[in-house]
PDB file of C-alpha atoms in Angstrom:
ATOM      1  CA  UNK Q   1      14.331   5.988 -17.964  1.00  0.00           C
ATOM      2  CA  UNK Q   2      11.666   5.054 -15.558  1.00  0.00           C
ATOM      3  CA  UNK Q   3       8.264   6.458 -16.167  1.00  0.00           C
ATOM      4  CA  UNK Q   4       7.279   6.385 -12.485  1.00  0.00           C
ATOM      5  CA  UNK Q   5       8.644   8.459  -9.695  1.00  0.00           C
ATOM      6  CA  UNK Q   6       8.339   7.550  -6.022  1.00  0.00           C
ATOM      7  CA  UNK Q   7       8.516  10.188  -3.182  1.00  0.00           C
ATOM      8  CA  UNK Q   8       8.495   9.652   0.449  1.00  0.00           C
ATOM      9  CA  UNK Q   9       5.708  11.967   1.746  1.00  0.00           C
ATOM     10  CA  UNK Q  10       6.333  14.477   4.349  1.00  0.00           C
ATOM     11  CA  UNK Q  11       3.606  15.348   6.947  1.00  0.00           C
ATOM     12  CA  UNK Q  12       3.011  18.554   4.982  1.00  0.00           C
ATOM     13  CA  UNK Q  13       2.505  16.619   1.818  1.00  0.00           C
ATOM     14  CA  UNK Q  14      -0.520  14.633   2.932  1.00  0.00           C
ATOM     15  CA  UNK Q  15      -3.108  17.747   3.142  1.00  0.00           C
ATOM     16  CA  UNK Q  16      -1.774  18.639  -0.561  1.00  0.00           C
ATOM     17  CA  UNK Q  17      -2.734  15.356  -1.849  1.00  0.00           C
ATOM     18  CA  UNK Q  18      -5.453  14.202   0.387  1.00  0.00           C
ATOM     19  CA  UNK Q  19      -8.332  14.672  -1.877  1.00  0.00           C
ATOM     20  CA  UNK Q  20      -6.438  12.645  -4.867  1.00  0.00           C
ATOM     21  CA  UNK Q  21      -5.277   9.847  -2.427  1.00  0.00           C
ATOM     22  CA  UNK Q  22      -8.866   9.221  -1.226  1.00  0.00           C
ATOM     23  CA  UNK Q  23     -10.342   9.627  -4.842  1.00  0.00           C
ATOM     24  CA  UNK Q  24      -7.733   6.617  -5.863  1.00  0.00           C
ATOM     25  CA  UNK Q  25      -8.777   4.592  -2.701  1.00  0.00           C
ATOM     26  CA  UNK Q  26     -12.416   5.053  -3.069  1.00  0.00           C
ATOM     27  CA  UNK Q  27     -12.351   4.362  -6.917  1.00  0.00           C
ATOM     28  CA  UNK Q  28     -10.649   0.950  -6.170  1.00  0.00           C
ATOM     29  CA  UNK Q  29     -12.685   0.021  -3.170  1.00  0.00           C
ATOM     30  CA  UNK Q  30     -15.964   0.812  -4.565  1.00  0.00           C
ATOM     31  CA  UNK Q  31     -15.520  -2.293  -6.606  1.00  0.00           C
ATOM     32  CA  UNK Q  32     -13.602  -4.545  -4.455  1.00  0.00           C
ATOM     33  CA  UNK Q  33     -15.043  -3.876  -1.094  1.00  0.00           C
ATOM     34  CA  UNK Q  34     -17.905  -1.467  -0.971  1.00  0.00           C
ATOM     35  CA  UNK Q  35     -18.889  -0.018   2.439  1.00  0.00           C
ATOM     36  CA  UNK Q  36     -22.418   0.990   1.572  1.00  0.00           C
ATOM     37  CA  UNK Q  37     -21.723   4.263   2.612  1.00  0.00           C
ATOM     38  CA  UNK Q  38     -21.699   7.459   0.502  1.00  0.00           C
ATOM     39  CA  UNK Q  39     -18.461   8.930  -0.856  1.00  0.00           C
ATOM     40  CA  UNK Q  40     -18.779  11.676   1.774  1.00  0.00           C
ATOM     41  CA  UNK Q  41     -19.340   9.510   4.531  1.00  0.00           C
ATOM     42  CA  UNK Q  42     -16.439   7.243   3.504  1.00  0.00           C
ATOM     43  CA  UNK Q  43     -14.125  10.345   3.107  1.00  0.00           C
ATOM     44  CA  UNK Q  44     -14.872  11.530   6.480  1.00  0.00           C
ATOM     45  CA  UNK Q  45     -14.141   8.403   8.178  1.00  0.00           C
ATOM     46  CA  UNK Q  46     -10.874   8.148   6.242  1.00  0.00           C
ATOM     47  CA  UNK Q  47      -9.938  11.644   7.156  1.00  0.00           C
ATOM     48  CA  UNK Q  48     -10.545  10.891  10.802  1.00  0.00           C
ATOM     49  CA  UNK Q  49      -8.870   7.410  10.928  1.00  0.00           C
ATOM     50  CA  UNK Q  50      -6.239   7.028   8.155  1.00  0.00           C
ATOM     51  CA  UNK Q  51      -4.834  10.605   7.609  1.00  0.00           C
ATOM     52  CA  UNK Q  52      -3.795  11.251  11.057  1.00  0.00           C
ATOM     53  CA  UNK Q  53      -1.785   8.027  10.842  1.00  0.00           C
ATOM     54  CA  UNK Q  54      -0.104   9.363   7.607  1.00  0.00           C
ATOM     55  CA  UNK Q  55       0.633  12.751   9.215  1.00  0.00           C
ATOM     56  CA  UNK Q  56       1.862  11.421  12.422  1.00  0.00           C
ATOM     57  CA  UNK Q  57       4.455   9.426  10.640  1.00  0.00           C
ATOM     58  CA  UNK Q  58       3.327   6.040  12.085  1.00  0.00           C
ATOM     59  CA  UNK Q  59       3.479   4.744   8.589  1.00  0.00           C
ATOM     60  CA  UNK Q  60       5.913   5.622   5.559  1.00  0.00           C
ATOM     61  CA  UNK Q  61       3.771   6.839   2.696  1.00  0.00           C
ATOM     62  CA  UNK Q  62       5.205   6.539  -0.759  1.00  0.00           C
ATOM     63  CA  UNK Q  63       3.491   8.993  -3.402  1.00  0.00           C
ATOM     64  CA  UNK Q  64       3.793   7.492  -6.959  1.00  0.00           C
ATOM     65  CA  UNK Q  65       3.962   9.613  -9.884  1.00  0.00           C
ATOM     66  CA  UNK Q  66       3.681   9.445 -13.645  1.00  0.00           C
ATOM     67  CA  UNK Q  67       4.631  12.596 -15.614  1.00  0.00           C
ATOM     68  CA  UNK Q  68       4.026  14.433 -12.369  1.00  0.00           C
ATOM     69  CA  UNK Q  69       0.528  13.254 -11.972  1.00  0.00           C
ATOM     70  CA  UNK Q  70      -0.200  11.227  -8.797  1.00  0.00           C
ATOM     71  CA  UNK Q  71      -1.068   7.720  -9.862  1.00  0.00           C
ATOM     72  CA  UNK Q  72      -1.049   5.744  -6.568  1.00  0.00           C
ATOM     73  CA  UNK Q  73       0.536   5.698  -3.121  1.00  0.00           C
ATOM     74  CA  UNK Q  74       1.961   2.964  -0.730  1.00  0.00           C
ATOM     75  CA  UNK Q  75       1.934   2.862   3.129  1.00  0.00           C
ATOM     76  CA  UNK Q  76       4.283   0.643   5.095  1.00  0.00           C
ATOM     77  CA  UNK Q  77       6.179   0.318   8.281  1.00  0.00           C
ATOM     78  CA  UNK Q  78       9.194  -1.447   9.405  1.00  0.00           C
ATOM     79  CA  UNK Q  79       9.414  -2.742  13.132  1.00  0.00           C
ATOM     80  CA  UNK Q  80      11.217  -5.727  14.641  1.00  0.00           C
ATOM     81  CA  UNK Q  81      12.792  -6.681  11.309  1.00  0.00           C
ATOM     82  CA  UNK Q  82       9.269  -7.106   9.814  1.00  0.00           C
ATOM     83  CA  UNK Q  83       8.384  -5.043   6.661  1.00  0.00           C
ATOM     84  CA  UNK Q  84       4.442  -4.470   7.122  1.00  0.00           C
ATOM     85  CA  UNK Q  85       2.572  -3.634   3.995  1.00  0.00           C
ATOM     86  CA  UNK Q  86      -0.334  -1.330   5.109  1.00  0.00           C
ATOM     87  CA  UNK Q  87      -1.943  -0.024   1.967  1.00  0.00           C
ATOM     88  CA  UNK Q  88      -1.152  -0.023  -1.721  1.00  0.00           C
ATOM     89  CA  UNK Q  89      -3.470   1.861  -4.025  1.00  0.00           C
ATOM     90  CA  UNK Q  90      -3.074   2.488  -7.730  1.00  0.00           C
ATOM     91  CA  UNK Q  91      -5.511   4.410 -10.222  1.00  0.00           C
ATOM     92  CA  UNK Q  92      -7.016   1.896 -12.379  1.00  0.00           C
ATOM     93  CA  UNK Q  93      -5.437   3.032 -15.781  1.00  0.00           C
ATOM     94  CA  UNK Q  94      -2.163   1.955 -14.142  1.00  0.00           C
ATOM     95  CA  UNK Q  95      -2.879  -1.429 -13.046  1.00  0.00           C
ATOM     96  CA  UNK Q  96      -1.239  -3.861 -15.147  1.00  0.00           C
ATOM     97  CA  UNK Q  97       1.244  -1.108 -16.352  1.00  0.00           C
ATOM     98  CA  UNK Q  98       4.359  -2.413 -14.557  1.00  0.00           C
ATOM     99  CA  UNK Q  99       4.003   0.034 -11.721  1.00  0.00           C
ATOM    100  CA  UNK Q 100       3.907  -2.664  -9.117  1.00  0.00           C
ATOM    101  CA  UNK Q 101       7.180  -4.150 -10.215  1.00  0.00           C
ATOM    102  CA  UNK Q 102       8.691  -0.699 -10.250  1.00  0.00           C
ATOM    103  CA  UNK Q 103       7.492   0.027  -6.946  1.00  0.00           C
ATOM    104  CA  UNK Q 104       8.960  -3.127  -5.378  1.00  0.00           C
ATOM    105  CA  UNK Q 105      12.186  -2.563  -7.067  1.00  0.00           C
ATOM    106  CA  UNK Q 106      12.324   0.899  -5.578  1.00  0.00           C
ATOM    107  CA  UNK Q 107      11.143  -0.501  -2.041  1.00  0.00           C
ATOM    108  CA  UNK Q 108      14.026  -2.959  -1.858  1.00  0.00           C
ATOM    109  CA  UNK Q 109      16.493  -0.085  -2.198  1.00  0.00           C
ATOM    110  CA  UNK Q 110      15.070   1.752   1.112  1.00  0.00           C
ATOM    111  CA  UNK Q 111      14.018  -1.121   3.197  1.00  0.00           C
ATOM    112  CA  UNK Q 112      16.520  -1.730   5.910  1.00  0.00           C
ATOM    113  CA  UNK Q 113      18.855  -4.507   5.045  1.00  0.00           C
ATOM    114  CA  UNK Q 114      18.400  -6.552   8.123  1.00  0.00           C
ATOM    115  CA  UNK Q 115      14.633  -6.828   7.523  1.00  0.00           C
ATOM    116  CA  UNK Q 116      13.831 -10.666   7.669  1.00  0.00           C
ATOM    117  CA  UNK Q 117      10.025 -10.694   7.367  1.00  0.00           C
ATOM    118  CA  UNK Q 118       7.082  -9.240   5.282  1.00  0.00           C
ATOM    119  CA  UNK Q 119       3.341  -9.183   6.460  1.00  0.00           C
ATOM    120  CA  UNK Q 120       0.138  -7.866   5.615  1.00  0.00           C
ATOM    121  CA  UNK Q 121      -3.655  -7.883   6.216  1.00  0.00           C
ATOM    122  CA  UNK Q 122      -6.246  -8.538   3.613  1.00  0.00           C
ATOM    123  CA  UNK Q 123      -9.939  -8.372   3.954  1.00  0.00           C
ATOM    124  CA  UNK Q 124     -11.528 -11.809   3.664  1.00  0.00           C
ATOM    125  CA  UNK Q 125     -13.649 -10.422   0.570  1.00  0.00           C
ATOM    126  CA  UNK Q 126     -10.629  -8.726  -1.039  1.00  0.00           C
ATOM    127  CA  UNK Q 127      -9.444 -11.601  -3.271  1.00  0.00           C
ATOM    128  CA  UNK Q 128      -7.462  -9.353  -5.551  1.00  0.00           C
ATOM    129  CA  UNK Q 129      -5.460  -8.243  -2.543  1.00  0.00           C
ATOM    130  CA  UNK Q 130      -5.040 -11.870  -1.255  1.00  0.00           C
ATOM    131  CA  UNK Q 131      -3.771 -13.032  -4.808  1.00  0.00           C
ATOM    132  CA  UNK Q 132      -1.185 -10.268  -4.604  1.00  0.00           C
ATOM    133  CA  UNK Q 133       0.035 -11.203  -1.230  1.00  0.00           C
ATOM    134  CA  UNK Q 134       0.512 -14.759  -2.303  1.00  0.00           C
ATOM    135  CA  UNK Q 135       2.264 -13.715  -5.548  1.00  0.00           C
ATOM    136  CA  UNK Q 136       4.605 -11.936  -3.331  1.00  0.00           C
ATOM    137  CA  UNK Q 137       5.364 -15.183  -1.430  1.00  0.00           C
ATOM    138  CA  UNK Q 138       3.156 -14.495   1.547  1.00  0.00           C
ATOM    139  CA  UNK Q 139       0.927 -17.050   3.055  1.00  0.00           C
ATOM    140  CA  UNK Q 140      -2.144 -16.708   5.156  1.00  0.00           C
ATOM    141  CA  UNK Q 141      -1.140 -17.759   8.546  1.00  0.00           C
ATOM    142  CA  UNK Q 142      -4.210 -16.433  10.758  1.00  0.00           C
ATOM    143  CA  UNK Q 143      -6.781 -13.641  11.157  1.00  0.00           C
ATOM    144  CA  UNK Q 144      -7.019 -10.116  12.886  1.00  0.00           C
ATOM    145  CA  UNK Q 145      -8.738  -9.764  16.202  1.00  0.00           C
ATOM    146  CA  UNK Q 146     -12.212  -9.104  14.663  1.00  0.00           C
ATOM    147  CA  UNK Q 147     -12.014 -11.791  12.172  1.00  0.00           C
ATOM    148  CA  UNK Q 148     -12.619  -9.694   9.108  1.00  0.00           C
ATOM    149  CA  UNK Q 149      -9.149 -10.057   7.716  1.00  0.00           C
ATOM    150  CA  UNK Q 150      -6.567 -12.611   7.014  1.00  0.00           C
ATOM    151  CA  UNK Q 151      -3.115 -12.285   8.310  1.00  0.00           C
ATOM    152  CA  UNK Q 152      -0.252 -13.076   5.621  1.00  0.00           C
ATOM    153  CA  UNK Q 153       3.410 -13.526   6.451  1.00  0.00           C
ATOM    154  CA  UNK Q 154       6.448 -14.440   4.470  1.00  0.00           C
ATOM    155  CA  UNK Q 155      10.089 -14.050   4.267  1.00  0.00           C
ATOM    156  CA  UNK Q 156      11.708 -10.655   3.042  1.00  0.00           C
ATOM    157  CA  UNK Q 157      14.308 -12.427   1.184  1.00  0.00           C
ATOM    158  CA  UNK Q 158      11.811 -13.665  -1.457  1.00  0.00           C
ATOM    159  CA  UNK Q 159      10.907 -10.266  -2.218  1.00  0.00           C
ATOM    160  CA  UNK Q 160      14.625  -9.283  -2.491  1.00  0.00           C
ATOM    161  CA  UNK Q 161      15.162 -12.211  -4.874  1.00  0.00           C
ATOM    162  CA  UNK Q 162      12.149 -11.271  -7.017  1.00  0.00           C
ATOM    163  CA  UNK Q 163      12.697  -7.728  -7.446  1.00  0.00           C
ATOM    164  CA  UNK Q 164      16.522  -7.363  -7.381  1.00  0.00           C
ATOM    165  CA  UNK Q 165      17.864  -5.825 -10.605  1.00  0.00           C
TER     166      UNK Q 165
END
């Protein structure tokens, strides 16, 4: 039996988990890419910018549970045959636990079959994220408009090959 459960969030789920979602994000970003703001300042910015996107359904949000406890989340979209990975966050104690592979084995069962590409952005200082994207078979092919992030792209079939059972 899989120890992880993946649930696609509905708009009404986001307010229920908003504090836990941010706590997971803040715990990771504090070490990876600190903003210099207080927790409260970052929380306010996140509430104003990220939460509306989650609630409006512009991205699909997968809530990840282990024994009924939220242990992470993943945001993505699929448009023009491209699977865009927006954000992936796991609590520290679940990093290296097999959760990443379990998530991707789940995702390939719900991503549309005609998907051809996968892409993502990674902050230039976020080396861990860049390594994960390379591990998934993506290559840095450019930057975002403000020059703070690299743009990665790859073939979706590589994810299918890697995570198909």
